[in-house]
Coordinates of C-alpha atoms in Angstrom, one line a residue:
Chain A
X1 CA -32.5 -0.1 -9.4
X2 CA -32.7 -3.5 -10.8
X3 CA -35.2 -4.3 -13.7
X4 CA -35.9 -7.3 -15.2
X5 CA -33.3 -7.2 -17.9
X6 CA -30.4 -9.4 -18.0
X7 CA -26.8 -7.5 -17.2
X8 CA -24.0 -8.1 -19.6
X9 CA -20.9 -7.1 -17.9
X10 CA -17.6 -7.0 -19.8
X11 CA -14.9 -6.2 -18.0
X12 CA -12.7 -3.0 -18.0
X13 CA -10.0 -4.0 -16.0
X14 CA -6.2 -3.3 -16.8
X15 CA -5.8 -7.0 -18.5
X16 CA -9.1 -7.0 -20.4
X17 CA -9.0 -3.3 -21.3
X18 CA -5.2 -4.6 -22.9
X19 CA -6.9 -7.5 -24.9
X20 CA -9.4 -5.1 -26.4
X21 CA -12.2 -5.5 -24.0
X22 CA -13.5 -1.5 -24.8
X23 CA -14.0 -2.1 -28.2
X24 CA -15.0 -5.9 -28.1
X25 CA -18.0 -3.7 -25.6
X26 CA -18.5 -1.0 -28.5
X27 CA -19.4 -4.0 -30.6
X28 CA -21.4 -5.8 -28.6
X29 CA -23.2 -3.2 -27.7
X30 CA -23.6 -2.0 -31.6
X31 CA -24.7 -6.0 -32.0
X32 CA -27.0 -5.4 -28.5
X33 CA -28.7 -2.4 -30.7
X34 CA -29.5 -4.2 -33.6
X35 CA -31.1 -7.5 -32.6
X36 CA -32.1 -7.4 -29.0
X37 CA -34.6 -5.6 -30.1
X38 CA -37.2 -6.9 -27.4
X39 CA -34.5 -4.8 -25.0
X40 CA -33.8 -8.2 -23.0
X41 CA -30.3 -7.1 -22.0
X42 CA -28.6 -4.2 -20.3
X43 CA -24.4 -3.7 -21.2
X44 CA -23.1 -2.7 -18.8
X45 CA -18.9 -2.3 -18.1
X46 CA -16.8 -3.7 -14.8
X47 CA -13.6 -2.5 -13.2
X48 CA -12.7 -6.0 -12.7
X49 CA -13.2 -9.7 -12.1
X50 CA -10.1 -10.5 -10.8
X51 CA -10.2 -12.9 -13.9
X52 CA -6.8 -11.8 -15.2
X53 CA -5.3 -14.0 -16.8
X54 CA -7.9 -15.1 -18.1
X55 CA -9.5 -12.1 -19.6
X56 CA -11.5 -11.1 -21.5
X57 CA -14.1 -11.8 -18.9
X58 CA -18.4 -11.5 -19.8
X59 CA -20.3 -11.9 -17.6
X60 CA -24.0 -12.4 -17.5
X61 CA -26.2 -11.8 -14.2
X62 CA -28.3 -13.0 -12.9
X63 CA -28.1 -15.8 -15.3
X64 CA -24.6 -16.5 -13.1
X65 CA -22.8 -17.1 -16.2
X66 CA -19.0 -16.5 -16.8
X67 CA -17.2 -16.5 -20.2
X68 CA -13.6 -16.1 -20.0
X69 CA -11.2 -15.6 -23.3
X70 CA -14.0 -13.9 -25.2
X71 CA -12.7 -12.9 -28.6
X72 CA -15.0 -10.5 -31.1
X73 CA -15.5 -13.6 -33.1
X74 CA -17.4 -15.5 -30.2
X75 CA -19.7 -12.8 -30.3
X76 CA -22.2 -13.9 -33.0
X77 CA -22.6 -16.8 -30.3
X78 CA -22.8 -15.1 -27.4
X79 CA -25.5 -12.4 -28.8
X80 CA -27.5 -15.4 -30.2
X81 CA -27.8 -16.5 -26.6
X82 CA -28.7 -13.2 -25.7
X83 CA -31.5 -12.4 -27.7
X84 CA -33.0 -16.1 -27.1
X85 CA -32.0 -17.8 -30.1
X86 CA -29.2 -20.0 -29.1
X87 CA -27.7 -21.8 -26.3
X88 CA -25.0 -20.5 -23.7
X89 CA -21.9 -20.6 -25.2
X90 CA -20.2 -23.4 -22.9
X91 CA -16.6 -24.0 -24.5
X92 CA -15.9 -20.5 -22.5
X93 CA -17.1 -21.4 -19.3
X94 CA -15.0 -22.4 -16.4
X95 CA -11.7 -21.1 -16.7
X96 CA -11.8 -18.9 -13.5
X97 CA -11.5 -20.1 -10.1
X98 CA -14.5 -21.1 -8.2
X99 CA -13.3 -18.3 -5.9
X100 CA -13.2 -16.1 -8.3
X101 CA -16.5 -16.5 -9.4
X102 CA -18.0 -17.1 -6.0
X103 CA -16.7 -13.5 -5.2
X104 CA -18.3 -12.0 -8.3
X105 CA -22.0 -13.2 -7.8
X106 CA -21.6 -12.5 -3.9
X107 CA -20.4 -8.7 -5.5
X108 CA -23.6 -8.7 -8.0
X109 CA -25.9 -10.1 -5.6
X110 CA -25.9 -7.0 -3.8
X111 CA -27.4 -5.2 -6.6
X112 CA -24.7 -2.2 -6.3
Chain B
X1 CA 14.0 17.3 23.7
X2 CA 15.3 15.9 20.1
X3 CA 17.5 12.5 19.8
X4 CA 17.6 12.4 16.1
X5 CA 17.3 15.6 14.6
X6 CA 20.5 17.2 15.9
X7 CA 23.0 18.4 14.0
X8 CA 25.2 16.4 12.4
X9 CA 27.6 14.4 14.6
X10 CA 31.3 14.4 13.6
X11 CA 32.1 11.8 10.7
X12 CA 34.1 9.8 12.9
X13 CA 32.2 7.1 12.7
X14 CA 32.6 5.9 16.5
X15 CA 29.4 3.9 17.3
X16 CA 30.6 1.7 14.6
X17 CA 33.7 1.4 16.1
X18 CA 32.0 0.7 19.1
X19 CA 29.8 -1.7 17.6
X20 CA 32.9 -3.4 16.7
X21 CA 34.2 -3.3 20.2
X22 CA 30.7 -4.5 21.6
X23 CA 30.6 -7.6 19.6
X24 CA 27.5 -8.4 17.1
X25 CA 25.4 -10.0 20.0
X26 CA 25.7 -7.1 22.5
X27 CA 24.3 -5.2 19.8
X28 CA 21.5 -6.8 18.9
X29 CA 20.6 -7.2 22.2
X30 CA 21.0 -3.0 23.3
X31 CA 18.5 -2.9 20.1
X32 CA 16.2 -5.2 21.8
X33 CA 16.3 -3.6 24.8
X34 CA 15.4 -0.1 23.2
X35 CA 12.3 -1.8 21.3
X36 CA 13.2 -0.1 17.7
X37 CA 10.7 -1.3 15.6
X38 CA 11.1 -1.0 11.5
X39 CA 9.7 2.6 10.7
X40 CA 8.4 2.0 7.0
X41 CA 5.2 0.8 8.3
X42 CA 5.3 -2.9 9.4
X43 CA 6.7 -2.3 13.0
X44 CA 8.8 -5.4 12.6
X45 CA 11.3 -5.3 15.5
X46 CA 14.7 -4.6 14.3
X47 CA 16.8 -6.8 16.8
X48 CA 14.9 -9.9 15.5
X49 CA 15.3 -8.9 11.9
X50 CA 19.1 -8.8 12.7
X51 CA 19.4 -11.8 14.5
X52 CA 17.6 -14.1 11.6
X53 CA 20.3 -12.2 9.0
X54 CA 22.9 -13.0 11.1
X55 CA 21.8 -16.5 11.9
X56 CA 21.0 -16.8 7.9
X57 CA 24.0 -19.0 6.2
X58 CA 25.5 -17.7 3.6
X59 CA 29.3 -16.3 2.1
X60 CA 27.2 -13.3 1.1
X61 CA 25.0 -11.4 2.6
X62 CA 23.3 -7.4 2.0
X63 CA 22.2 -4.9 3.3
X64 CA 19.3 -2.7 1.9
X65 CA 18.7 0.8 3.2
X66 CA 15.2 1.2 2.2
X67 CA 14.3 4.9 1.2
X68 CA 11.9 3.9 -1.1
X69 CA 9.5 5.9 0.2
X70 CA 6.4 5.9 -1.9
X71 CA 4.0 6.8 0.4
X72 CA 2.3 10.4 -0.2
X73 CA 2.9 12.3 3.0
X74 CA 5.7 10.8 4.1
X75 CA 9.0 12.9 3.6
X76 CA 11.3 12.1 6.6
X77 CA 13.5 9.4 5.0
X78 CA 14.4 11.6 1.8
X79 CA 15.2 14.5 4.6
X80 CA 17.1 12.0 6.9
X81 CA 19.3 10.9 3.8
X82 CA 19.6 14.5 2.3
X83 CA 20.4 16.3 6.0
X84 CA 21.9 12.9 7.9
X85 CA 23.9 10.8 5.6
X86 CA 26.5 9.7 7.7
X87 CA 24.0 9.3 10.6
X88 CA 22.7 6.3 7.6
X89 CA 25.2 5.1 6.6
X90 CA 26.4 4.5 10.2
X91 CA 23.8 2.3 10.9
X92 CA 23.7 0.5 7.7
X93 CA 27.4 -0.8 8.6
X94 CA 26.6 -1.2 12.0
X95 CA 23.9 -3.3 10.5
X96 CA 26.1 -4.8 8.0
X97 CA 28.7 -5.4 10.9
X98 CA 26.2 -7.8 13.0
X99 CA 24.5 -9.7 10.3
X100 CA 27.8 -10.4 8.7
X101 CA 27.2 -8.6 5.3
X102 CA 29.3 -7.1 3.1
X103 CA 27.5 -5.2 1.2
X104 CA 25.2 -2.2 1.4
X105 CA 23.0 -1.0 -1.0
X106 CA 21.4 2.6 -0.6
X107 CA 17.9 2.2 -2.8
X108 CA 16.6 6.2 -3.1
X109 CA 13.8 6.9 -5.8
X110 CA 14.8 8.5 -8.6
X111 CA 13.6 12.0 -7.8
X112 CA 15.0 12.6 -4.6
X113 CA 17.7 14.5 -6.1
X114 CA 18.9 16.3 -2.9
X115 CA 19.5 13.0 -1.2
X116 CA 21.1 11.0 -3.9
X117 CA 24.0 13.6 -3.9
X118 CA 24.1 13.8 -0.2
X119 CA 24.2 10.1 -0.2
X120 CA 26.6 9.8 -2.9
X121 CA 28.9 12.6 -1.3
X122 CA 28.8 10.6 2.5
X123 CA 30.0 7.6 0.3
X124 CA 33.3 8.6 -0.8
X125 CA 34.0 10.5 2.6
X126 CA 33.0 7.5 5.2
X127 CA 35.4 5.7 6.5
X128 CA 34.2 2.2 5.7
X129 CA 36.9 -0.2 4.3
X130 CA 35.6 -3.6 4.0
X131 CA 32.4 -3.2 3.2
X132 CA 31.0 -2.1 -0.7
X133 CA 28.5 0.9 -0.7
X134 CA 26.4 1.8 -3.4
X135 CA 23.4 3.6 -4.5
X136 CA 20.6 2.1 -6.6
X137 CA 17.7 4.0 -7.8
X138 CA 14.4 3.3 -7.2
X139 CA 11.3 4.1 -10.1
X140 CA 8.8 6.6 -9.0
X141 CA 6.4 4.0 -8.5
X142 CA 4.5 2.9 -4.8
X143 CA 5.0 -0.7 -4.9
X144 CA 8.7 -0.2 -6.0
X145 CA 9.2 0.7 -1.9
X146 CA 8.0 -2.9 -0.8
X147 CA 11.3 -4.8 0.0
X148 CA 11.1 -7.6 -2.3
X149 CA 10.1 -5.3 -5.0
X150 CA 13.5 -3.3 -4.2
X151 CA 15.6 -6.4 -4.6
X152 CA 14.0 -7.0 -8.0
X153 CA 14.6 -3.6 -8.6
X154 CA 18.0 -3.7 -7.2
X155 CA 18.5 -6.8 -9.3
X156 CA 17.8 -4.8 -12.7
X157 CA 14.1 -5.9 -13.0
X158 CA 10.8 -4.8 -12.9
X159 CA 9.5 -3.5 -9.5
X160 CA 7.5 -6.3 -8.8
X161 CA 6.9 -7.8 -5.2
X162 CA 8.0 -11.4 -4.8
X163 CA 6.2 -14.6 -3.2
X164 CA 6.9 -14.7 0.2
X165 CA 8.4 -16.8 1.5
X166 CA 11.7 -17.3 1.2
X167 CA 12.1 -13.8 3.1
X168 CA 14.8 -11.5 2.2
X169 CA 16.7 -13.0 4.9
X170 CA 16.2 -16.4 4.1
X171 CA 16.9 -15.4 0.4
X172 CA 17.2 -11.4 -0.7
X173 CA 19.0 -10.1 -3.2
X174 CA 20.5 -12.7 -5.7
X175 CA 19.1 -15.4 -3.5
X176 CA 21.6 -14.2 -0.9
X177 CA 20.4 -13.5 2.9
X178 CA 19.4 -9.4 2.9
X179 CA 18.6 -7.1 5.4
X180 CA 16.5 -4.5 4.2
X181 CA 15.6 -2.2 6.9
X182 CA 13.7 1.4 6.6
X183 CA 16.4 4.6 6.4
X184 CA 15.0 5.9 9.8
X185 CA 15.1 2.6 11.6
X186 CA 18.9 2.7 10.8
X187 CA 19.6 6.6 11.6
X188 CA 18.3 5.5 15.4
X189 CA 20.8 2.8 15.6
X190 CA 24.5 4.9 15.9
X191 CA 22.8 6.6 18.9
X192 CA 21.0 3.4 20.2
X193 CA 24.8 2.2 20.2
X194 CA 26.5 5.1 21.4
X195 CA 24.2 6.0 24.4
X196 CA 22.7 2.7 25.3
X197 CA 18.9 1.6 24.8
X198 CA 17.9 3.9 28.0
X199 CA 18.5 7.0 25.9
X200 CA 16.0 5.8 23.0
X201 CA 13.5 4.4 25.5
X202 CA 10.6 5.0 25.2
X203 CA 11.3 5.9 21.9
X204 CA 10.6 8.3 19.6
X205 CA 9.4 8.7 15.8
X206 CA 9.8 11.0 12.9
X207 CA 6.2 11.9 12.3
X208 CA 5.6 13.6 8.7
X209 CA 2.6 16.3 9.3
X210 CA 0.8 17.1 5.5
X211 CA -0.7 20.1 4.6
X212 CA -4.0 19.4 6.6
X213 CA -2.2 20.4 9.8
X214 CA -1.3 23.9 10.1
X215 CA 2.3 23.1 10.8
X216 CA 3.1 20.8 8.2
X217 CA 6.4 19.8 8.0
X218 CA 8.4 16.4 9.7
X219 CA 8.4 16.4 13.2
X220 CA 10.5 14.6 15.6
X221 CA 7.6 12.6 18.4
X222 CA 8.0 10.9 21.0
X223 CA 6.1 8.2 21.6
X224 CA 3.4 8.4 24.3
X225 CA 1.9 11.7 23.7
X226 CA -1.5 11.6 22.9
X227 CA -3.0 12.2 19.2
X228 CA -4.4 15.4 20.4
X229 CA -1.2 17.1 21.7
X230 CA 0.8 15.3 18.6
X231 CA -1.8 17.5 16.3
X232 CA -2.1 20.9 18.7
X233 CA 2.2 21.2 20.2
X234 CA 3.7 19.6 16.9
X235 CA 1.0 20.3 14.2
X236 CA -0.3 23.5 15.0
X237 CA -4.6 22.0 14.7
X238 CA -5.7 21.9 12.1
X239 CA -5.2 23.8 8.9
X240 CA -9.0 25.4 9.1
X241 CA -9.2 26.0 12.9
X242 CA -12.1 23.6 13.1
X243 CA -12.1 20.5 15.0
X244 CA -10.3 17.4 14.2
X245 CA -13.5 14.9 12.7
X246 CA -10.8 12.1 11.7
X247 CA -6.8 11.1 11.9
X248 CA -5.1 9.3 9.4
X249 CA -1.6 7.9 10.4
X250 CA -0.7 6.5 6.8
X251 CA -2.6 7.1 3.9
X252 CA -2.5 2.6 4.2
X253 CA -3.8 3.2 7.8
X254 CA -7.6 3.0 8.9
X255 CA -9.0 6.0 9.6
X256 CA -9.3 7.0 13.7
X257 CA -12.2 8.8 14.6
X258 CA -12.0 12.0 16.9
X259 CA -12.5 10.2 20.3
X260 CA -9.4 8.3 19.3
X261 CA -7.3 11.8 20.1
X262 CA -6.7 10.9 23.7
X263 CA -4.7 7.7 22.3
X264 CA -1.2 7.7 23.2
X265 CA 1.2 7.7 20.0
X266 CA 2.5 3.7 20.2
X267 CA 2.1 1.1 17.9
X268 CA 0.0 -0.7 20.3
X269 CA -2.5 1.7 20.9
X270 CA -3.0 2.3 17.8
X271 CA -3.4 -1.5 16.5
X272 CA -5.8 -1.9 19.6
X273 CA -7.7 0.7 18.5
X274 CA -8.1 -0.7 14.6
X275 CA -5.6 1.5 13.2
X276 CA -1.8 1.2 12.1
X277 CA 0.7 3.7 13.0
X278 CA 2.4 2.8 9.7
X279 CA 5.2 5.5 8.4
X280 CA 3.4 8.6 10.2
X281 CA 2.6 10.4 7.4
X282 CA 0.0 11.7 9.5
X283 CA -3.2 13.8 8.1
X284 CA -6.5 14.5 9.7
X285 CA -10.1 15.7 8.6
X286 CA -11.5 18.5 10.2
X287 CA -15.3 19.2 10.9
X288 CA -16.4 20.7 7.7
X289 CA -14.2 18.1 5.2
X290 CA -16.0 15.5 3.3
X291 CA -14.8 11.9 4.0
X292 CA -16.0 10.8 0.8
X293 CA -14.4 12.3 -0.9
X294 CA -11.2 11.9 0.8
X295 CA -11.6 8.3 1.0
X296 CA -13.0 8.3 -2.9
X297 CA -8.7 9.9 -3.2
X298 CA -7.5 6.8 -1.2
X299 CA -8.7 4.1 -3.6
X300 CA -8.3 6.0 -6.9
X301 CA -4.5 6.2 -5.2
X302 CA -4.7 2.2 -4.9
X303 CA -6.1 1.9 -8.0
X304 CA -3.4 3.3 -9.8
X305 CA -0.7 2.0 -7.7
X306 CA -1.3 -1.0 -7.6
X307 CA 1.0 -3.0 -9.6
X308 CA -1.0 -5.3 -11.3
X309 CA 1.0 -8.3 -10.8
X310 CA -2.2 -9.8 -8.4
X311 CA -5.5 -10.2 -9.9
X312 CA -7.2 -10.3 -6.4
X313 CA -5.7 -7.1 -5.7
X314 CA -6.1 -5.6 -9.0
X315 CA -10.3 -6.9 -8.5
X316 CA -10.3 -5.0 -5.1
X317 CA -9.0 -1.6 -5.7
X318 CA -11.0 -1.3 -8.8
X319 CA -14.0 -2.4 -6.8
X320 CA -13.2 -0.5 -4.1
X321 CA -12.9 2.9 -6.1
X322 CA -15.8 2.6 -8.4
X323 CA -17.8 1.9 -5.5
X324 CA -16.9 5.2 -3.8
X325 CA -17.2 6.6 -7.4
X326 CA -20.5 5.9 -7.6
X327 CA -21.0 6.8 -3.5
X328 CA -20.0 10.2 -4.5
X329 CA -22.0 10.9 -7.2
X330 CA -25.1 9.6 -5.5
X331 CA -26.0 6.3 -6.6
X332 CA -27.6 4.4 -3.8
X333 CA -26.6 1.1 -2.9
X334 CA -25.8 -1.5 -0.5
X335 CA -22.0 0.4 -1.0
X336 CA -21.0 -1.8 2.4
X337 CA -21.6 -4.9 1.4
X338 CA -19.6 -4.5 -1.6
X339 CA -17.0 -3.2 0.1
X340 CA -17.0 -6.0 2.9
X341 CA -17.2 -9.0 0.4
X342 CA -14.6 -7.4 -2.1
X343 CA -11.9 -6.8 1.0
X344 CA -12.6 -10.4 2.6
X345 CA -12.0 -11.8 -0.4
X346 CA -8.4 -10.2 -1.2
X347 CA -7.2 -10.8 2.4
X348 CA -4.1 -12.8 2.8
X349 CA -4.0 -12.8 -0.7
X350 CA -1.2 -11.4 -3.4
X351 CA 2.3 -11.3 -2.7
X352 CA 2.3 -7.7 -1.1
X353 CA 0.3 -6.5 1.7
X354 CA -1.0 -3.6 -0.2
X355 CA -4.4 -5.4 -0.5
X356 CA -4.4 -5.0 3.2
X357 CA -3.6 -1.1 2.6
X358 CA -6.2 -0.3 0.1
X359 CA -9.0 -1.9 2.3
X360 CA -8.3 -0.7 5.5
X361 CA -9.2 3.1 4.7
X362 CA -12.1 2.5 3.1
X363 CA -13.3 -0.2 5.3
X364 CA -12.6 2.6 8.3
X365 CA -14.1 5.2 6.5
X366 CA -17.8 3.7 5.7
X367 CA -18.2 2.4 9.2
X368 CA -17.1 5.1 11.1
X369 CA -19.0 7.9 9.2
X370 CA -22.0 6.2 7.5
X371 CA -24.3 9.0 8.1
X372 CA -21.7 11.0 5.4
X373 CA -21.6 8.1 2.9
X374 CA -25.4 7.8 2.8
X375 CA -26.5 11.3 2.1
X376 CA -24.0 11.3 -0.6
X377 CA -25.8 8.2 -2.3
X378 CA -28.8 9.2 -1.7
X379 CA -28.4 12.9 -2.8
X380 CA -24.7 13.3 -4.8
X381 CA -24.3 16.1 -2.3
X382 CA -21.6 16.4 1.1
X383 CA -23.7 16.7 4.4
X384 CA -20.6 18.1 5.3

């Protein structure tokens, strides 16, 4: 059931899960617990983007925003943005195919 | 009566030589006229593969016996090459004879153990001066049976499909023009030759019957027969007794539902009917089974399988199994729609048609049986 909480997907697929995208979640999601604390945002994990080569892929729905090459230090940035104190984090935005990301929010929208 | 699964013929090699006599044209044309089809899944009709190898310039040119034969259920080229070497062999050259190659190149996976000696054996006893025979081995893994994949493989590298095109006989194996044709396709062809094309016609299939029949085993079929008496004369029913509820003619094959038994057993039927007749690894579901969960199998198969090389593919058979993953264990959805956006997307896309495969089980599965799918959302629990 979709709430009203924003979905932080990072994806588990076999690139991402390669380039550390399990424990780049674990710490997100130890930086989630400690200031989100008005519970805005739900982490969630994703088999895959389709986003390869471009990995590690974030994504945040329904905001409809898709960060590609996420390294653990962007993360300060990123959970800024999260808990409302700072803006998206742009530089990693736009690296996948329009396709790519079309295909994503048409999978999301679906609420599945 | 059987065609190909008779014993042995003599190792004389004589619908080579009469191949030889015939003339390269004669027969590709004798193929034609029997319709033999490739038999590792595609259907692609061998006389026109021949003729666009033989029309293919080049000093050098192969031929690729492709055993790799990947696909769970399917056992009748590893028993073909273990039990029928020469019978193999003697098409390979024959194939090799009309597309003007020189050299053949069994590829067997690496753990068919009983058909790499039989094949090695055959080797040194066939009479086939001129041309340079050889066995390569294939890795364990699915993709490694797609035919570019085998030329990489063949090539030293990783089994890794290639862009297409150039086609293998534009440019196979070192760039050279390459016939690579299924191991049962070419078993057909020494008798095609010896007998004429009436003798095949209307043809017949090796059909390989898994453990959900209660006959399994690989099964000589001709085409025509229905689905029904394909399952009851040559499969015994089912394993359980009960009523067939689905047929599954490849594991890369849609499902067929059980109104689909009175089909006759032809490619075209089949295709018409939304299905594939693929390598006939045949398996059914009987009344009882749980689709799901079958289905919920399919894609974790794809999932692993596939080779990564693709992103769009990689995207769609993790999508596709964690939505069945979370089907079975009854989370409630809109499971379809994900389905239907993630397979539309991957179409046509990738440099290996096992996109296609992955997607059109599943596809099959939710809309023939939705009733099944939805209780399991809704509940975690089989309504079957």
């Amino acid at each position: 059931m979709r709430d009203d909480k924003r979905l932080v997907y990072v994806c588990e697929g076999g690139d991402c899960s390669e380039k550390g995208s399990i424990e780049l979640h674990a710490e997100l999601d130890g930086m989630l617990k400690e200031r989100d604390t008005a519970c805005k945002n739900r982490l969630r994990k994703y088999p895959c983007f389709g986003g390869c080569e471009h990995g590690i892929n974030l994504v945040l729905f329904p905001d409809r925003v898709f960060y590609s090459n996420v390294k653990a230090e962007d993360l300060p940035e990123i959970v800024n943005h999260l808990v409302g104190e700072g803006p998206e984090v742009k530089r990693l935005e736009g690296k996948v195919a329009p396709d790519v990301e079309q295909i994503t929010w048409d999978l999301l929208d679906t609420g599945f | 009566m059987a065609l190909l699964l008779t014993p042995e013929w003599d190792q004389g090699y004589t619908a080579l030589a009469k191949a030889r006599a015939m003339g390269a044209e004669a027969v590709i044309a004798a193929l034609a006229a029997a319709d033999l089809r490739g038999r590792g899944g595609a259907g692609f009709p061998a006389a026109r593969k021949w003729e666009l190898a033989r029309a293919a310039e080049g000093s050098v040119k192969h031929v690729v016996v492709n055993g790799g034969e990947h696909e769970p259920g399917s056992g009748k080229d590893r028993m073909l090459v273990a039990q029928y070497p020469h019978r193999v062999l003697e098409g390979a050259a024959i194939c090799a004879l009309c597309t003007g190659a020189t050299s053949i190149v069994l590829y067997l996976i690496e753990d068919m153990h009983d058909a790499i000696e039989a094949a090695q054996r055959a080797i040194a006893e066939a009479p086939l001066e001129g041309f340079e025979v050889r066995v390569v081995l294939a890795p364990t893994t699915y993709v490694a049976g797609e035919e570019t994949a085998a030329l990489e493989v063949i090539e030293g590298k990783k089994a890794w499909p290639r862009k297409k095109p150039p086609y293998p006989g534009q440019a196979g194996l070192y760039g050279q023009p390459t016939t690579v044709q299924n191991v049962e396709t070419l078993a057909w062809v020494p008798g095609i030759v010896l007998h004429g094309p009436d003798w095949f016609r209307p043809g017949a299939m090796l059909c390989t019957l898994d453990e959900s029949f209660a006959r399994p085993g690989i099964v000589e079929v001709p085409f025509g027969i229905s689905l029904e008496r394909l399952i009851a004369d040559f499969g015994g029913g089912t394993r359980g007794g009960r009523p067939v509820k689905a047929i599954l003619p490849a594991l890369s094959s849609a499902f067929l539902p059980a109104s689909a038994l009175s089909l006759p057993l032809t490619h075209e039927a089949l295709r018409d009917a939304g299905s594939n007749l693929g390598c006939g690894g045949f398996s059914v579901l009987e009344e009882g089974q749980c689709i799901v969960e079958r289905a919920l199998q399919i894609a974790e198969f794809f999932k692993a399988e596939q080779c990564g090389q693709c992103p769009p593919c990689r995207m769609e058979t993790n999508t596709i199994a964690a939505v069945f993953q979370k089907v079975a264990t009854g989370q409630p959805g809109d499971y379809v729609a994900q389905l239907e956006k993630i397979t539309a997307f991957a179409r046509g896309k990738g440099y290996c048609s096992l996109i296609e495969m992955a997607a059109a089980p599943a596809l099959s599965a939710v809309r023939l049986f939705p009733e099944d799918f939805a209780s399991h959302a809704r509940t975690g629990l089989c309504p079957a």
